[in-house]
C-alpha positions as semicolon CSV with decimal commas, in nm:
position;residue;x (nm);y (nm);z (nm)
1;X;2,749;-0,501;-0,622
2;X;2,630;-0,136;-0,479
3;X;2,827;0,156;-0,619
4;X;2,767;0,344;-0,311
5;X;2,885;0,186;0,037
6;X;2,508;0,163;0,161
7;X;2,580;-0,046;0,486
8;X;2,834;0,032;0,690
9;X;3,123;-0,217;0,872
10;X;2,877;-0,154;1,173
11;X;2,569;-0,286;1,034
12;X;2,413;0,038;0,985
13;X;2,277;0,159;0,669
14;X;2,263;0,585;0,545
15;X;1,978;0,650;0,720
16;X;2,106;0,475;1,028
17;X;1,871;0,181;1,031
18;X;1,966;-0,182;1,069
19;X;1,942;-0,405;0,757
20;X;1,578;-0,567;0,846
21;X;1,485;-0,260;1,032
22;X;1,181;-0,092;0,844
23;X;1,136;0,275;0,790
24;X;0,879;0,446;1,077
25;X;0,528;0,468;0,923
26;X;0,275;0,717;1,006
27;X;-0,081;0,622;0,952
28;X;-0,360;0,869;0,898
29;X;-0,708;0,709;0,815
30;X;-1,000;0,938;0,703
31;X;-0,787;1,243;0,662
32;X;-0,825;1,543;0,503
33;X;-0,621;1,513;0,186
34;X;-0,548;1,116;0,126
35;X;-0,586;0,819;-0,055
36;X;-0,963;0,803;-0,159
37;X;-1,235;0,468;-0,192
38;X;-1,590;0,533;-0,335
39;X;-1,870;0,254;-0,389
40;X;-2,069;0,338;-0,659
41;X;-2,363;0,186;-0,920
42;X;-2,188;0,162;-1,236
43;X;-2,430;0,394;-1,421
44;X;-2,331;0,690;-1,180
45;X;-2,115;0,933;-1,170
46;X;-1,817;0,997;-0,955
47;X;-1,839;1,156;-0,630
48;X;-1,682;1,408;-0,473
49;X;-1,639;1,267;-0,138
50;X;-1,447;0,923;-0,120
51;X;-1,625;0,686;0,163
52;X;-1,313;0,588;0,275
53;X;-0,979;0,727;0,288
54;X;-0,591;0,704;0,416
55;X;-0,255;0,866;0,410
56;X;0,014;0,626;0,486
57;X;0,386;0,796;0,503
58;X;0,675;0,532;0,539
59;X;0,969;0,725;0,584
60;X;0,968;1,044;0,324
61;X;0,735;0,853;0,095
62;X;0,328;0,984;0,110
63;X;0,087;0,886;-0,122
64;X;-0,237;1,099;-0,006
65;X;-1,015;1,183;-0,698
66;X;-1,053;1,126;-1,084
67;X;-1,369;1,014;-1,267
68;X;-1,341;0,748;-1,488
69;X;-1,583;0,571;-1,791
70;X;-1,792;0,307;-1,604
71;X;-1,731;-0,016;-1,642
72;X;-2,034;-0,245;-1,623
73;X;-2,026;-0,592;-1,462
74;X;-2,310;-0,802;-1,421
75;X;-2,171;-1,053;-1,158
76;X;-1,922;-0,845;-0,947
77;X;-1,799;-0,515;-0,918
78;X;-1,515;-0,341;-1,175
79;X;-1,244;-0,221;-0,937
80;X;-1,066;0,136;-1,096
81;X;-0,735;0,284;-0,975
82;X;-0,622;0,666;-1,064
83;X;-0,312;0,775;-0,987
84;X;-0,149;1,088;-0,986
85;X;0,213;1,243;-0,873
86;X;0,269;1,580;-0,751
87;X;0,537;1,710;-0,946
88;X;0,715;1,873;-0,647
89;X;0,759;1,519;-0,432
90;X;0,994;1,370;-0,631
91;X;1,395;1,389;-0,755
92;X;1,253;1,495;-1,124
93;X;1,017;1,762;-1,054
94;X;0,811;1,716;-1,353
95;X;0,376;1,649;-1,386
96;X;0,310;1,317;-1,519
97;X;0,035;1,313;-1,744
98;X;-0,274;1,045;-1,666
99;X;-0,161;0,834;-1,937
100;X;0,235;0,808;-1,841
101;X;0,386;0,482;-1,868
102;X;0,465;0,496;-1,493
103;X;0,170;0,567;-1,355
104;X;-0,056;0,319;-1,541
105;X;0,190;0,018;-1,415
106;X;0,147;0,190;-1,082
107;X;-0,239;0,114;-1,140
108;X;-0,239;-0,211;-1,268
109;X;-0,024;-0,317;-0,997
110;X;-0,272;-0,154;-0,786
111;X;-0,552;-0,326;-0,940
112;X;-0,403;-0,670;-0,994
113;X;-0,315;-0,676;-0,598
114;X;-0,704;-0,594;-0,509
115;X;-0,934;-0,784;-0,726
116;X;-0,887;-1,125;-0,561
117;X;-0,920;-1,010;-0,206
118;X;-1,165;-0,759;-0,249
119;X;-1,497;-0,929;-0,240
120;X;-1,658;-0,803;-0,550
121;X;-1,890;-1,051;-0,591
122;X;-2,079;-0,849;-0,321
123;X;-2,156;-0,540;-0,532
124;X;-2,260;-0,660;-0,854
125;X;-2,306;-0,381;-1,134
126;X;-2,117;-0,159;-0,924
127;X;-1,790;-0,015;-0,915
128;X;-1,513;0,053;-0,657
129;X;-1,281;0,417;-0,732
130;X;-0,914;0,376;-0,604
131;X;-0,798;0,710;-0,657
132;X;-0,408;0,756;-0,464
133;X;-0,243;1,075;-0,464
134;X;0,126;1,072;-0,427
135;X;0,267;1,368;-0,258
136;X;0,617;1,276;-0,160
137;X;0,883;1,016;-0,285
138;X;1,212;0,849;-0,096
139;X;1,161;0,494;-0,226
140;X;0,935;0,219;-0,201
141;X;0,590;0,415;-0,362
142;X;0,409;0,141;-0,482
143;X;0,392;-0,047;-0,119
144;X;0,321;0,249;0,045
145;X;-0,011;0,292;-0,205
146;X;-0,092;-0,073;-0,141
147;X;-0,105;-0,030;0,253
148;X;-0,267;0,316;0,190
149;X;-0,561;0,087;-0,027
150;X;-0,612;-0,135;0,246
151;X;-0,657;0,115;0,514
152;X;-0,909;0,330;0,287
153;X;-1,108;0,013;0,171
154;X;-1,143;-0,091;0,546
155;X;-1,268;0,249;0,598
156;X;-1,507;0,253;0,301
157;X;-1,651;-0,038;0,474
158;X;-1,585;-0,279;0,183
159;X;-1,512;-0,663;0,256
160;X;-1,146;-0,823;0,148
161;X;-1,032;-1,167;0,268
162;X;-0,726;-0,996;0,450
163;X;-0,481;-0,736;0,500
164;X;-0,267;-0,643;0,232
165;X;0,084;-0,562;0,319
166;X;0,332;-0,477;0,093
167;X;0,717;-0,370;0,126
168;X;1,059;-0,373;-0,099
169;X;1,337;-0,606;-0,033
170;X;1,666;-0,480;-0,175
171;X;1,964;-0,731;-0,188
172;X;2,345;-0,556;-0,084
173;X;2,618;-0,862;-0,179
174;X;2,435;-1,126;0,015
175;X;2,270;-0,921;0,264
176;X;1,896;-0,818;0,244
177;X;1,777;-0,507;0,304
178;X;1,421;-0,437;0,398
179;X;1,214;-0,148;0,292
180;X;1,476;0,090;0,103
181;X;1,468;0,460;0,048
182;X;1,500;0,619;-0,278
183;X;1,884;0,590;-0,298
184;X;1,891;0,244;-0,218
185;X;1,661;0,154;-0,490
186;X;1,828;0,279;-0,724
187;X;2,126;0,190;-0,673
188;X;2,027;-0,258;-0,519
189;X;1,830;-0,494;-0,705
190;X;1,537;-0,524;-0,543
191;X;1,161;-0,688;-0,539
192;X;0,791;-0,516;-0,440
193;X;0,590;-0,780;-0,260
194;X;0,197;-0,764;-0,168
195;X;0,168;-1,039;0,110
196;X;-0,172;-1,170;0,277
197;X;-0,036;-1,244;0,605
198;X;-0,299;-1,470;0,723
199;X;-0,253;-1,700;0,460
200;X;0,127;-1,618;0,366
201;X;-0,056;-1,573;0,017
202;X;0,143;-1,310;-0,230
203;X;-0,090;-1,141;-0,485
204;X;0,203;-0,912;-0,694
205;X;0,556;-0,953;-0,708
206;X;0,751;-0,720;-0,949
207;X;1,119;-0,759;-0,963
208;X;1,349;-0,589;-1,234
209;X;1,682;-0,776;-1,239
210;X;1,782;-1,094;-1,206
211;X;1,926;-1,233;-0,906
212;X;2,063;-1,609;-0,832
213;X;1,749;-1,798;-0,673
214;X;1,919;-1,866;-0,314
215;X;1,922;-1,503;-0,291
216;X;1,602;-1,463;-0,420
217;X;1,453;-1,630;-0,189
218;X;1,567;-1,568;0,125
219;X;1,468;-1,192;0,029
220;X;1,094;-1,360;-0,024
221;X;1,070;-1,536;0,323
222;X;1,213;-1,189;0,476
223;X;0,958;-0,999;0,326
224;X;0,694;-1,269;0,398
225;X;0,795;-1,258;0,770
226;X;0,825;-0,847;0,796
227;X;0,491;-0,813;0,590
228;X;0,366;-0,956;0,958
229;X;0,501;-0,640;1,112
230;X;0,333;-0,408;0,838
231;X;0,017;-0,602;0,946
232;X;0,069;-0,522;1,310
233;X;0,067;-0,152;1,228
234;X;-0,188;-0,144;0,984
235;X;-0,442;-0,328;1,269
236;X;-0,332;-0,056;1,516
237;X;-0,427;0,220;1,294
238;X;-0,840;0,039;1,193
239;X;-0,887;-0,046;1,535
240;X;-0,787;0,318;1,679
241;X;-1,034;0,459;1,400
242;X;-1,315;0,177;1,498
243;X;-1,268;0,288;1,851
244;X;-1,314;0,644;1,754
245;X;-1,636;0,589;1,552
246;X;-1,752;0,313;1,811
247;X;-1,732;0,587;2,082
248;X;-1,872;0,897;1,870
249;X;-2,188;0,621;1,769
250;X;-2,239;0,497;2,119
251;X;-2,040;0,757;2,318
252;X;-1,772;0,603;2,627
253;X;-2,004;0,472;2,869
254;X;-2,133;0,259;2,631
255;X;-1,805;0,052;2,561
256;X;-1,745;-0,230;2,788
257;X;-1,599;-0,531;2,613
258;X;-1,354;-0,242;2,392
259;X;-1,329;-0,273;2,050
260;X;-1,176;-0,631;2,020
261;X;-1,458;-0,795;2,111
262;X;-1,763;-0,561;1,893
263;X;-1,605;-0,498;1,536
264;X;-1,286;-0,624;1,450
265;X;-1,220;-1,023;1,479
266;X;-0,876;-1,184;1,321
């Protein structure tokens, strides 16, 4: 049981949000400073300029370009993830170093989410830079890198089988709480789930304690069922940035069936 009295008699959690009520997301894609995708062969080097990007903030949470060994693969192409932290966005204030223990779980969850919707297969001898930059923290980091991937990927132009959504799921005596800020994670036990919402699919799910599995999960079929709302926003954001490169391509006049019906299809 919570030390801290994180929902109230009312219903109402600290930051006055409802129990399945999730945090309000702001989605950038092909900002200045953000998340960063580059397609390149695997015998060149890194580029400067990332062919896709995204900043995702959720809440007081923002992840926002690092050169790495190539990794040659003759079939498909080697997906990378960098990570790095600036040392002013979180409660400790300190620099990680590329090799902390933190960050490289960071990447592998990164990486393990990816490689089986991303279609590699596509891009053989090639390889695909994930490079996230996390500028803030309140909680919930690693989903807010995963929807900040699939919006930059999208943008890059590369192929995946689907949306990937991802969110935290705290548990408060028998009530679960959805998407929780930096207080309530460290205070609930709590899972990180990457869903595929068209096939209900879940590609990572890290969880830390143990909790009885009638608990566990009804805090899966919440997630599953809110990762649906992620998705929602997510689509907003492409198709607003396929509108505005449909229109700057083709200019207004030339958009009659809208964007539904020329680029994006579900």
């Amino acid at each position: 049981m919570s030390r801290i009295e994180l929902l109230s008699a009312g219903g109402y959690r600290m930051d006055g949000r409802k129990a399945l009520e999730l945090r309000s997301m702001e989605l950038q894609i092909s900002p200045h400073t953000a998340v960063g995708t580059s397609l390149m062969p695997a015998t060149a080097s890194a580029v400067s300029r990332p062919d896709g990007s995204a900043q995702v903030t959720q809440g007081l949470t923002s992840p926002g370009r690092i050169a790495r060994a190539p990794t040659v693969r003759q079939d498909r192409a080697a997906l990378n993830v960098d990570i790095s932290v600036a040392p002013w966005g979180g409660t400790e204030r300190r620099h990680r170093a590329r090799g902390d223990r933190r960050l490289v779980e960071w990447g592998n969850a990164v990486r393990s989410t990816f490689e089986p919707v991303v279609h590699t297969h596509l891009y053989p001898r090639a390889q695909i830079d994930i490079v996230v930059h996390v500028l803030q923290q309140d909680g919930g980091v690693l989903p807010a890198m995963i929807n900040a991937c699939t919006l930059a990927l999208m943008d890059a132009g590369i192929p995946m089988a689907d949306y990937v959504t991802a969110l935290t799921c705290g548990l408060y005596g028998s009530t679960p709480l959805l998407d929780l800020n930096l207080t309530e994670q460290s205070d609930l036990p709590f899972i990180t789930m990457a869903v595929l919402p068209r096939s209900g699919k879940v590609p990572l799910l890290q969880m830390d304690t143990r909790i009885h599995m009638d608990r566990f999960s009804a805090m899966v079929q919440v997630s599953v069922e809110a990762a649906s709302v992620v998705r929602d926003e997510l689509d907003v954001a492409m198709r607003g940035r396929t509108s505005h490169l449909v229109t700057a391509l083709h200019g207004r006049q030339g958009l009659e069936g809208g964007v539904d019906d020329v680029v994006i299809e579900d």
